């Protein structure tokens, strides 16, 4: 494996052993050159003058001069004229000089070859260094790609893990549907058997035979509250409830009047000095599994320490605080519940459902006293007027409706939104309505005329919820990408925008002082916004998506509902 470092070896220092060897060879060559060369005289006869001259001429290539020299020299020798024989021999130094010149030439040739070999080796070294740098860069790139793939793999694992809660909920729904299918089949077989028996009885009666059927007595007082019921019994019970509602409300058909002189909002008289410090250090205290399917709404009783929860299992439950023991269970809707709201007096409850209806319930008996039908698609939200005579609802059919409790009819339909109307809220102690929609707008309506007085723009995604603060000075809204906005209701202008995304904000709610805003987020986190300092505090405890959140009257306890069917208390 190539070491991953930034160290680069300079040219000529690739191998320490080779460098030491080259230095030793250079020192040896220098020592040889500096050593004085001494050639000892040979025992043979030294070279005579004439032979030296001949050798010199031959070496220089002077052939004609050599011929002339030899002819004249030997002619003089024959005549006996010359006396050079007595001169002696040529000194050895001249011979040594010639030998050294020859050796010098050979050394120069060797030096030239060595230089060529060194140049070639230098070129090879540069080439190898370039290849080394290339492979090092390639290795670094491979390491970066490997790290990127590891991060992508981790992201995919997290993305896959985020789908597991949804898959689990779908499996639960699937098992529930299978159970309902089985119960429906049993009910069908039972009804078919009863019909067959009745047909046989009818035939016998037509033939003149007397038939005495067994008498069946039903003791309603001994029916179990939580006994399972099939679709047939459920349909009969709903029909009885609707007939009961119509019978109770039959004599009261006069339309209610919208109040003109409204009582002042009592929250306006609360001084800041009398308020206790805002609380943010909530800790998860208890977890109560109240529904088989996700919890869609939790709401506090206006006067008592009572909480109501609604779920997608078609049930609503009244809970006594602080132990959250179930005081009352209500059923009657044929599809999931989306929202609930207490009557200002606290003795009635309004619920909205995916079955396109809004139902009113008597909390003393747990019976449905009125059902409003008129929306063509699922109803998302409902709210009571402070006078208690009107209920408003918003629906997936892009409309909102105002229902008269006394005359049992729809008094007005609000048109204007171009997409689903996700929430609706009455301004405290007034005839003004606030709606939020998937068309990314908020709308202010006059409930008496059904006219849209003002629209607020600013969200870039579908708005899931909007609410007034207790004093009525401010509006809070949250959208499908986790952006929460605060609006000045008196000026109808935005105050601040806070991005807590990318998980969607499902619901927002103020505490009783109006200084703390809670947001239930799609990633299971409850965000608490300090409106004074702007700080955001997080409550971690939901394993899955958080759908709803509400404060207790004194703000000491926080309640939240999640997609796992649990209600969690924080204190």
Coordinates of C-alpha atoms in Angstrom, one line a residue:
X1 CA 0.0 0.0 0.0
X2 CA 1.4 3.4 -0.9
X3 CA 1.8 5.6 2.2
X4 CA -0.5 8.6 2.2
X5 CA 1.9 11.5 3.0
X6 CA 3.1 14.7 1.4
X7 CA 6.8 13.8 1.7
X8 CA 8.6 14.1 -1.7
X9 CA 12.1 12.7 -2.1
X10 CA 14.4 15.2 -3.9
X11 CA 16.2 14.2 -7.0
X12 CA 19.4 12.3 -6.4
X13 CA 18.4 11.1 -3.0
X14 CA 16.1 8.2 -4.0
X15 CA 18.3 5.5 -2.3
X16 CA 20.8 6.3 0.5
X17 CA 22.9 3.1 -0.2
X18 CA 23.3 4.0 -3.9
X19 CA 24.3 7.5 -3.0
X20 CA 27.0 6.2 -0.5
X21 CA 28.3 3.7 -3.2
X22 CA 28.6 6.5 -5.8
X23 CA 30.5 8.7 -3.4
X24 CA 32.9 5.9 -2.6
X25 CA 33.5 5.3 -6.3
X26 CA 34.2 9.0 -6.9
X27 CA 36.7 9.0 -4.1
X28 CA 38.5 6.0 -5.5
X29 CA 38.7 7.5 -9.0
X30 CA 40.1 10.8 -7.5
X31 CA 42.7 8.8 -5.6
X32 CA 43.8 6.9 -8.7
X33 CA 44.0 10.1 -10.7
X34 CA 46.0 11.9 -8.1
X35 CA 48.4 9.0 -7.6
X36 CA 51.6 9.6 -9.4
X37 CA 52.1 7.1 -12.2
X38 CA 55.6 5.7 -12.3
X39 CA 56.7 3.4 -15.1
X40 CA 59.8 1.4 -14.3
X41 CA 62.5 1.1 -17.0
X42 CA 62.4 -2.1 -18.9
X43 CA 65.3 -4.5 -19.0
X44 CA 65.0 -4.6 -22.8
X45 CA 67.1 -2.3 -24.9
X46 CA 65.7 1.2 -24.9
X47 CA 64.3 2.6 -28.1
X48 CA 67.0 4.2 -30.3
X49 CA 66.7 7.6 -31.9
X50 CA 66.0 6.5 -35.4
X51 CA 63.3 4.1 -34.3
X52 CA 61.7 6.9 -32.2
X53 CA 61.7 9.2 -35.2
X54 CA 60.2 6.5 -37.4
X55 CA 57.5 5.7 -34.9
X56 CA 56.8 9.4 -34.6
X57 CA 56.4 9.9 -38.4
X58 CA 54.3 6.8 -38.7
X59 CA 52.1 8.1 -35.9
X60 CA 51.7 11.5 -37.5
X61 CA 51.0 10.0 -40.9
X62 CA 54.0 11.6 -42.6
X63 CA 54.8 8.7 -45.0
X64 CA 56.7 10.7 -47.6
X65 CA 58.9 12.3 -44.9
X66 CA 59.4 8.8 -43.5
X67 CA 60.6 7.4 -46.8
X68 CA 63.0 10.3 -47.4
X69 CA 64.3 9.9 -43.8
X70 CA 64.8 6.2 -44.1
X71 CA 66.6 6.4 -47.5
X72 CA 68.9 9.2 -46.4
X73 CA 69.5 7.7 -42.9
X74 CA 70.5 4.3 -44.2
X75 CA 72.6 5.8 -46.9
X76 CA 74.6 7.8 -44.4
X77 CA 75.0 4.7 -42.2
X78 CA 76.4 2.8 -45.2
X79 CA 78.9 5.6 -46.0
X80 CA 79.8 5.7 -42.3
X81 CA 79.4 9.5 -42.3
X82 CA 77.0 9.9 -39.3
X83 CA 78.1 9.5 -35.7
X84 CA 74.7 9.5 -34.0
X85 CA 75.3 6.0 -32.9
X86 CA 77.2 7.4 -30.0
X87 CA 74.4 9.7 -29.0
X88 CA 72.6 7.1 -27.1
X89 CA 69.0 6.0 -26.6
X90 CA 65.8 8.1 -26.3
X91 CA 65.0 8.9 -22.7
X92 CA 62.2 6.9 -21.1
X93 CA 60.2 10.0 -20.2
X94 CA 59.2 10.5 -23.8
X95 CA 57.9 6.9 -24.0
X96 CA 56.0 7.4 -20.8
X97 CA 54.4 10.6 -22.1
X98 CA 53.1 8.8 -25.2
X99 CA 51.7 6.0 -23.0
X100 CA 50.0 8.6 -20.8
X101 CA 48.5 10.3 -23.8
X102 CA 47.1 7.0 -25.0
X103 CA 45.7 6.3 -21.5
X104 CA 44.2 9.8 -21.3
X105 CA 42.4 9.3 -24.6
X106 CA 41.0 6.0 -23.3
X107 CA 39.9 7.6 -20.1
X108 CA 38.2 10.5 -22.0
X109 CA 36.2 7.9 -24.0
X110 CA 35.2 6.1 -20.8
X111 CA 34.2 9.4 -19.3
X112 CA 32.0 10.2 -22.3
X113 CA 30.3 6.8 -22.0
X114 CA 29.8 7.4 -18.3
X115 CA 28.2 10.8 -18.8
X116 CA 25.9 9.4 -21.4
X117 CA 24.9 6.6 -19.0
X118 CA 24.4 9.2 -16.2
X119 CA 22.1 11.3 -18.5
X120 CA 20.1 8.3 -19.4
X121 CA 19.8 7.3 -15.7
X122 CA 18.7 10.8 -14.8
X123 CA 16.0 10.7 -17.5
X124 CA 14.8 7.3 -16.2
X125 CA 14.7 8.7 -12.6
X126 CA 12.6 11.7 -13.7
X127 CA 10.2 9.4 -15.5
X128 CA 9.9 7.1 -12.5
X129 CA 9.3 10.1 -10.2
X130 CA 6.5 11.3 -12.5
X131 CA 5.0 7.8 -12.5
X132 CA 5.2 7.7 -8.7
X133 CA 3.5 11.1 -8.4
X134 CA 0.8 10.0 -10.8
X135 CA 0.1 6.8 -8.9
X136 CA 0.1 8.7 -5.6
X137 CA -2.5 11.2 -6.9
X138 CA -4.5 8.2 -8.2
X139 CA -4.4 6.6 -4.8
X140 CA -5.5 9.8 -3.1
X141 CA -8.4 10.1 -5.5
X142 CA -9.4 6.5 -4.8
X143 CA -9.3 7.1 -1.1
X144 CA -11.6 10.2 -1.5
X145 CA -14.0 8.2 -3.6
X146 CA -14.0 5.4 -1.0
X147 CA -14.8 7.9 1.8
X148 CA -17.5 9.4 -0.3
X149 CA -19.1 6.0 -0.9
X150 CA -18.9 5.2 2.8
X151 CA -20.8 8.5 3.6
X152 CA -23.3 7.8 0.9
X153 CA -23.8 4.3 2.3
X154 CA -24.4 5.8 5.8
X155 CA -26.9 8.3 4.4
X156 CA -28.8 5.5 2.6
X157 CA -28.9 3.5 5.8
X158 CA -30.3 6.5 7.7
X159 CA -32.8 7.1 4.9
X160 CA -33.8 3.4 5.0
X161 CA -34.2 3.6 8.8
X162 CA -36.5 6.6 8.4
X163 CA -38.9 4.4 6.5
X164 CA -39.1 1.7 9.1
X165 CA -41.6 3.5 11.4
X166 CA -43.9 4.1 8.4
X167 CA -43.6 0.5 7.3
X168 CA -44.4 -0.7 10.8
X169 CA -47.5 1.6 10.9
X170 CA -48.6 0.2 7.5
X171 CA -48.1 -3.3 8.8
X172 CA -50.3 -2.5 11.8
X173 CA -52.9 -1.0 9.6
X174 CA -52.7 -4.1 7.4
X175 CA -53.3 -6.5 10.3
X176 CA -56.1 -4.3 11.5
X177 CA -57.8 -4.4 8.1
X178 CA -57.3 -8.2 8.0
X179 CA -59.0 -8.5 11.4
X180 CA -61.9 -6.3 10.2
X181 CA -62.2 -8.3 7.1
X182 CA -62.4 -11.5 9.1
X183 CA -65.0 -10.0 11.4
X184 CA -67.0 -8.7 8.4
X185 CA -67.0 -12.2 7.0
X186 CA -68.2 -13.7 10.2
X187 CA -70.9 -11.0 10.5
X188 CA -72.0 -11.7 6.9
X189 CA -72.2 -15.4 7.5
X190 CA -74.2 -14.8 10.7
X191 CA -76.6 -12.5 8.9
X192 CA -77.0 -15.0 6.0
X193 CA -77.9 -17.6 8.5
X194 CA -80.4 -15.4 10.2
X195 CA -82.0 -14.5 6.8
X196 CA -82.2 -18.2 6.0
X197 CA -83.9 -18.9 9.3
X198 CA -86.4 -16.0 8.8
X199 CA -87.2 -17.2 5.3
X200 CA -87.9 -20.7 6.6
X201 CA -90.1 -19.2 9.4
X202 CA -91.9 -17.1 6.8
X203 CA -92.6 -20.1 4.6
X204 CA -94.0 -22.1 7.6
X205 CA -96.2 -19.2 8.5
X206 CA -97.5 -18.9 4.9
X207 CA -98.3 -22.6 5.0
X208 CA -100.5 -22.1 8.1
X209 CA -98.1 -23.7 10.5
X210 CA -97.8 -22.0 13.8
X211 CA -94.4 -21.1 14.9
X212 CA -93.3 -20.0 18.4
X213 CA -89.9 -18.5 18.3
X214 CA -87.8 -18.3 21.4
X215 CA -87.9 -15.1 23.3
X216 CA -84.6 -13.3 23.5
X217 CA -84.0 -10.8 26.3
X218 CA -81.2 -8.3 26.1
X219 CA -79.9 -6.8 29.3
X220 CA -78.2 -3.5 28.1
X221 CA -76.9 -2.7 31.5
X222 CA -74.6 -5.7 31.4
X223 CA -73.0 -5.0 28.0
X224 CA -69.3 -4.5 28.2
X225 CA -68.0 -1.1 27.3
X226 CA -65.1 -2.4 25.3
X227 CA -66.7 -5.5 23.7
X228 CA -65.8 -5.8 20.0
X229 CA -68.6 -5.1 17.5
X230 CA -68.9 -6.0 13.9
X231 CA -69.7 -3.7 11.0
X232 CA -73.4 -4.6 11.2
X233 CA -73.7 -3.7 14.9
X234 CA -71.7 -0.6 14.2
X235 CA -74.0 0.5 11.4
X236 CA -77.1 -0.1 13.6
X237 CA -75.6 1.8 16.5
X238 CA -74.6 4.8 14.2
X239 CA -78.1 4.9 12.8
X240 CA -79.6 4.9 16.3
X241 CA -77.2 7.7 17.3
X242 CA -78.1 9.8 14.3
X243 CA -81.8 9.3 15.0
X244 CA -81.2 10.2 18.6
X245 CA -79.4 13.4 17.5
X246 CA -82.2 14.4 15.2
X247 CA -84.8 13.7 17.8
X248 CA -83.0 15.8 20.4
X249 CA -82.4 18.8 18.1
X250 CA -85.7 18.6 16.2
X251 CA -87.6 21.2 18.2
X252 CA -84.8 23.9 18.1
X253 CA -84.6 25.1 14.4
X254 CA -84.1 28.9 14.9
X255 CA -80.8 30.3 13.6
X256 CA -78.4 31.7 16.2
X257 CA -77.2 35.3 16.0
X258 CA -73.6 36.2 16.0
X259 CA -72.8 38.3 19.1
X260 CA -72.3 42.0 18.6
X261 CA -71.0 43.0 22.0
X262 CA -68.3 40.5 22.8
X263 CA -66.8 40.3 26.2
X264 CA -63.1 41.5 26.3
X265 CA -60.4 38.9 26.2
X266 CA -59.4 38.2 29.8
X267 CA -55.8 37.4 28.8
X268 CA -55.4 41.1 27.9
X269 CA -55.6 42.1 31.6
X270 CA -52.8 39.7 32.7
X271 CA -49.8 41.8 33.7
X272 CA -46.3 40.6 33.0
X273 CA -45.3 41.0 36.6
X274 CA -47.8 38.4 37.7
X275 CA -46.6 35.8 35.2
X276 CA -44.2 33.1 36.4
X277 CA -40.9 32.7 34.5
X278 CA -41.1 30.8 31.2
X279 CA -40.2 27.2 31.5
X280 CA -38.0 25.3 29.0
X281 CA -36.4 22.5 31.1
X282 CA -39.0 19.9 30.4
X283 CA -38.1 16.3 30.9
X284 CA -39.9 13.2 29.6
X285 CA -42.0 11.9 32.5
X286 CA -44.5 9.3 31.3
X287 CA -45.6 7.5 28.1
X288 CA -49.2 6.4 27.8
X289 CA -50.2 4.1 24.9
X290 CA -53.8 5.2 24.3
X291 CA -54.4 4.4 20.6
X292 CA -53.6 1.6 18.3
X293 CA -52.9 4.0 15.5
X294 CA -51.3 7.5 15.4
X295 CA -52.5 10.2 17.7
X296 CA -53.8 13.1 15.6
X297 CA -54.8 15.7 18.3
X298 CA -54.6 16.4 22.0
X299 CA -56.6 19.2 23.6
X300 CA -56.9 20.7 27.1
X301 CA -60.2 21.3 28.9
X302 CA -60.8 25.0 29.2
X303 CA -61.3 24.9 33.0
X304 CA -60.4 21.5 34.4
X305 CA -57.3 19.3 34.4
X306 CA -58.7 17.1 31.8
X307 CA -57.1 16.1 28.5
X308 CA -58.8 14.6 25.4
X309 CA -56.9 12.7 22.7
X310 CA -58.0 11.7 19.2
X311 CA -56.5 9.0 17.0
X312 CA -56.6 7.4 13.6
X313 CA -58.2 4.4 15.2
X314 CA -61.6 6.4 15.1
X315 CA -61.6 6.9 18.9
X316 CA -61.4 9.9 21.2
X317 CA -60.6 9.5 24.9
X318 CA -61.0 11.8 27.9
X319 CA -58.1 11.5 30.3
X320 CA -57.9 12.6 33.9
X321 CA -54.7 14.4 34.9
X322 CA -52.0 13.9 36.1
X323 CA -52.2 10.1 35.8
X324 CA -53.9 10.1 32.3
X325 CA -56.4 7.5 33.4
X326 CA -59.2 7.1 30.8
X327 CA -62.4 8.6 32.0
X328 CA -64.5 8.2 28.8
X329 CA -64.1 6.7 25.4
X330 CA -66.1 7.9 22.4
X331 CA -66.6 6.1 19.1
X332 CA -69.0 6.9 16.2
X333 CA -66.8 8.1 13.3
X334 CA -66.3 5.7 10.5
X335 CA -62.8 6.9 9.6
X336 CA -59.8 8.5 11.3
X337 CA -60.2 11.5 13.6
X338 CA -58.2 14.6 12.6
X339 CA -59.0 17.2 15.3
X340 CA -61.1 18.0 18.4
X341 CA -62.1 21.1 20.3
X342 CA -63.8 21.7 23.7
X343 CA -66.9 23.8 24.0
X344 CA -66.1 27.1 25.9
X345 CA -68.1 25.7 28.8
X346 CA -66.3 22.4 28.7
X347 CA -69.4 20.2 28.6
X348 CA -69.3 19.4 24.9
X349 CA -66.7 18.3 22.4
X350 CA -66.5 18.8 18.7
X351 CA -64.5 16.3 16.5
X352 CA -63.6 16.3 12.8
X353 CA -62.9 13.2 10.8
X354 CA -61.8 11.7 7.5
X355 CA -65.4 10.5 7.1
X356 CA -66.3 14.1 6.0
X357 CA -68.3 14.8 9.1
X358 CA -68.1 17.0 12.2
X359 CA -69.7 15.5 15.3
X360 CA -70.7 17.1 18.6
X361 CA -70.6 15.0 21.8
X362 CA -72.1 15.3 25.3
X363 CA -69.2 14.7 27.6
X364 CA -71.5 13.9 30.5
X365 CA -72.9 10.8 28.8
X366 CA -70.4 10.3 26.0
X367 CA -73.2 10.3 23.4
X368 CA -73.2 12.0 20.0
X369 CA -75.8 14.8 20.0
X370 CA -75.3 16.2 16.5
X371 CA -73.6 15.3 13.2
X372 CA -72.8 17.9 10.6
X373 CA -72.6 16.6 7.0
X374 CA -71.7 18.8 4.1
X375 CA -68.0 18.5 3.2
X376 CA -67.2 16.4 0.2
X377 CA -63.8 15.3 1.4
X378 CA -62.0 14.7 4.7
X379 CA -62.3 17.4 7.4
X380 CA -59.0 18.5 8.8
X381 CA -59.9 20.8 11.7
X382 CA -62.7 22.2 13.8
X383 CA -63.1 25.1 16.3
X384 CA -65.8 26.5 18.6
X385 CA -66.9 30.2 18.6
X386 CA -66.5 31.7 22.1
X387 CA -70.3 32.1 22.4
X388 CA -70.7 28.3 22.0
X389 CA -73.4 28.5 19.2
X390 CA -71.2 28.0 16.2
X391 CA -68.6 25.5 15.0
X392 CA -66.2 26.1 12.1
X393 CA -64.5 23.4 10.1
X394 CA -61.9 23.2 7.3
X395 CA -61.6 20.4 4.8
X396 CA -59.6 18.8 2.0
X397 CA -62.3 20.0 -0.4
X398 CA -60.7 23.5 -0.4
X399 CA -63.6 25.0 1.7
X400 CA -64.4 26.0 5.3
X401 CA -67.9 25.9 6.8
X402 CA -69.6 27.6 9.7
X403 CA -72.2 25.4 11.4
X404 CA -75.1 26.7 13.6
X405 CA -75.5 24.4 16.6
X406 CA -79.1 25.5 17.3
X407 CA -80.5 25.3 13.7
X408 CA -78.3 22.3 12.9
X409 CA -77.3 23.6 9.5
X410 CA -74.4 25.1 7.6
X411 CA -74.7 28.9 7.9
X412 CA -71.9 29.8 5.5
X413 CA -69.3 28.2 3.3
X414 CA -66.0 30.0 2.9
X415 CA -64.5 29.9 -0.6
X416 CA -61.2 31.3 -1.7
X417 CA -58.4 28.8 -1.0
X418 CA -57.1 26.9 -4.1
X419 CA -55.9 23.9 -2.1
X420 CA -56.7 21.9 1.0
X421 CA -57.6 24.0 4.1
X422 CA -55.5 22.4 6.8
X423 CA -56.5 24.3 9.9
X424 CA -59.1 26.8 11.2
X425 CA -59.2 28.9 14.4
X426 CA -61.5 31.6 15.8
X427 CA -59.9 34.8 17.0
X428 CA -60.5 34.9 20.8
X429 CA -63.8 36.5 21.7
X430 CA -64.6 37.7 18.2
X431 CA -66.3 36.8 14.9
X432 CA -62.9 36.6 13.0
X433 CA -61.6 33.3 11.6
X434 CA -58.1 32.3 10.6
X435 CA -57.4 29.5 8.1
X436 CA -54.2 28.0 6.8
X437 CA -54.0 26.1 3.5
X438 CA -51.8 24.0 1.3
X439 CA -51.9 26.8 -1.2
X440 CA -49.2 28.5 1.1
X441 CA -51.4 31.3 2.3
X442 CA -53.2 32.4 5.5
X443 CA -56.6 34.0 5.3
X444 CA -58.6 36.2 7.7
X445 CA -62.4 35.9 7.4
X446 CA -65.5 37.6 8.8
X447 CA -67.6 34.7 10.0
X448 CA -70.8 36.8 9.8
X449 CA -70.5 37.5 6.0
X450 CA -68.1 34.7 4.9
X451 CA -65.9 37.3 3.2
X452 CA -62.1 37.0 3.2
X453 CA -60.8 40.2 4.7
X454 CA -57.1 39.6 4.2
X455 CA -54.6 37.0 2.9
X456 CA -51.0 36.6 4.3
X457 CA -48.3 35.5 2.0
X458 CA -44.8 34.4 2.9
X459 CA -44.6 30.6 3.2
X460 CA -43.0 28.7 0.4
X461 CA -44.6 25.4 1.2
X462 CA -48.0 23.9 2.4
X463 CA -49.0 25.4 5.7
X464 CA -50.0 22.7 8.2
X465 CA -51.2 24.7 11.2
X466 CA -51.8 28.3 12.3
X467 CA -53.0 29.7 15.7
X468 CA -53.5 32.9 17.6
X469 CA -51.5 33.7 20.8
X470 CA -53.7 34.0 24.0
X471 CA -53.6 37.8 23.9
X472 CA -54.6 37.9 20.2
X473 CA -51.7 40.1 19.1
X474 CA -49.8 37.5 17.2
X475 CA -50.2 34.6 14.8
X476 CA -47.9 31.5 14.6
X477 CA -47.8 29.2 11.5
X478 CA -45.7 26.3 10.4
X479 CA -45.3 24.6 7.1
X480 CA -44.3 21.3 5.5
X481 CA -40.6 22.1 5.4
X482 CA -40.3 23.1 9.1
X483 CA -40.4 26.8 8.7
X484 CA -42.3 28.6 11.5
X485 CA -43.4 32.2 11.0
X486 CA -44.7 34.8 13.5
X487 CA -47.1 37.5 12.2
X488 CA -48.3 40.8 13.8
X489 CA -52.1 40.4 13.7
X490 CA -52.7 44.1 14.3
X491 CA -50.5 45.2 11.3
X492 CA -51.0 41.9 9.3
X493 CA -47.2 41.8 8.7
X494 CA -44.6 39.1 9.3
X495 CA -42.4 39.5 12.3
X496 CA -39.9 36.7 12.0
X497 CA -39.3 33.5 10.1
X498 CA -37.5 30.5 11.8
X499 CA -36.3 27.5 9.8
X500 CA -36.4 24.4 12.0
X501 CA -36.5 22.1 9.0
X502 CA -36.2 20.1 6.9
X503 CA -38.7 17.9 8.8
X504 CA -42.3 19.3 8.5
X505 CA -43.9 21.2 11.4
X506 CA -47.2 19.4 12.1
X507 CA -48.6 21.7 14.8
X508 CA -47.8 24.8 16.8
X509 CA -49.2 25.9 20.2
X510 CA -48.6 28.8 22.7
X511 CA -48.4 28.4 26.4
X512 CA -51.0 30.3 28.5
X513 CA -48.6 33.3 28.9
X514 CA -47.9 33.6 25.2
X515 CA -44.2 33.7 25.7
X516 CA -43.3 30.1 24.6
X517 CA -44.2 28.5 21.3
X518 CA -44.1 24.8 20.9
X519 CA -43.8 23.0 17.6
X520 CA -44.4 19.3 16.9
X521 CA -42.0 18.2 14.2
X522 CA -42.0 15.3 11.7
X523 CA -38.6 14.0 13.1
X524 CA -40.1 13.4 16.5
X525 CA -38.5 16.5 18.1
X526 CA -40.6 19.1 20.1
X527 CA -39.1 22.5 19.5
X528 CA -39.7 25.2 22.2
X529 CA -39.2 28.8 21.0
X530 CA -38.5 31.5 23.5
X531 CA -40.2 34.5 22.0
X532 CA -38.2 36.9 24.1
X533 CA -34.7 35.8 23.4
X534 CA -35.3 33.9 20.2
X535 CA -33.6 30.7 21.6
X536 CA -34.8 27.3 20.4
X537 CA -34.9 24.4 22.9
X538 CA -35.3 20.8 21.8
X539 CA -37.2 18.0 23.6
X540 CA -36.0 14.5 22.4
X541 CA -38.2 11.6 23.3
X542 CA -40.5 10.6 20.5
X543 CA -39.2 7.6 18.6
X544 CA -41.3 8.5 15.6
X545 CA -43.1 11.5 14.2
X546 CA -44.7 14.0 16.6
X547 CA -48.2 15.1 15.5
X548 CA -49.6 17.4 18.2
X549 CA -48.5 19.3 21.2
X550 CA -50.3 21.3 24.0
X551 CA -49.5 23.0 27.3
X552 CA -51.3 22.6 30.6
X553 CA -53.1 25.7 32.0
X554 CA -50.2 26.6 34.3
X555 CA -47.5 25.7 31.7
X556 CA -45.8 23.3 34.1
X557 CA -46.7 20.2 32.0
X558 CA -46.4 19.6 28.2
X559 CA -48.4 16.9 26.4
X560 CA -47.5 15.6 22.9
X561 CA -48.9 12.9 20.7
X562 CA -47.1 10.8 18.1
X563 CA -47.5 8.4 15.2
X564 CA -46.8 5.4 17.5
X565 CA -50.2 5.9 19.2
X566 CA -48.7 7.3 22.5
X567 CA -49.3 10.5 24.5
X568 CA -46.2 11.7 26.3
X569 CA -46.1 14.0 29.3
X570 CA -43.2 16.4 29.9
X571 CA -42.6 18.2 33.2

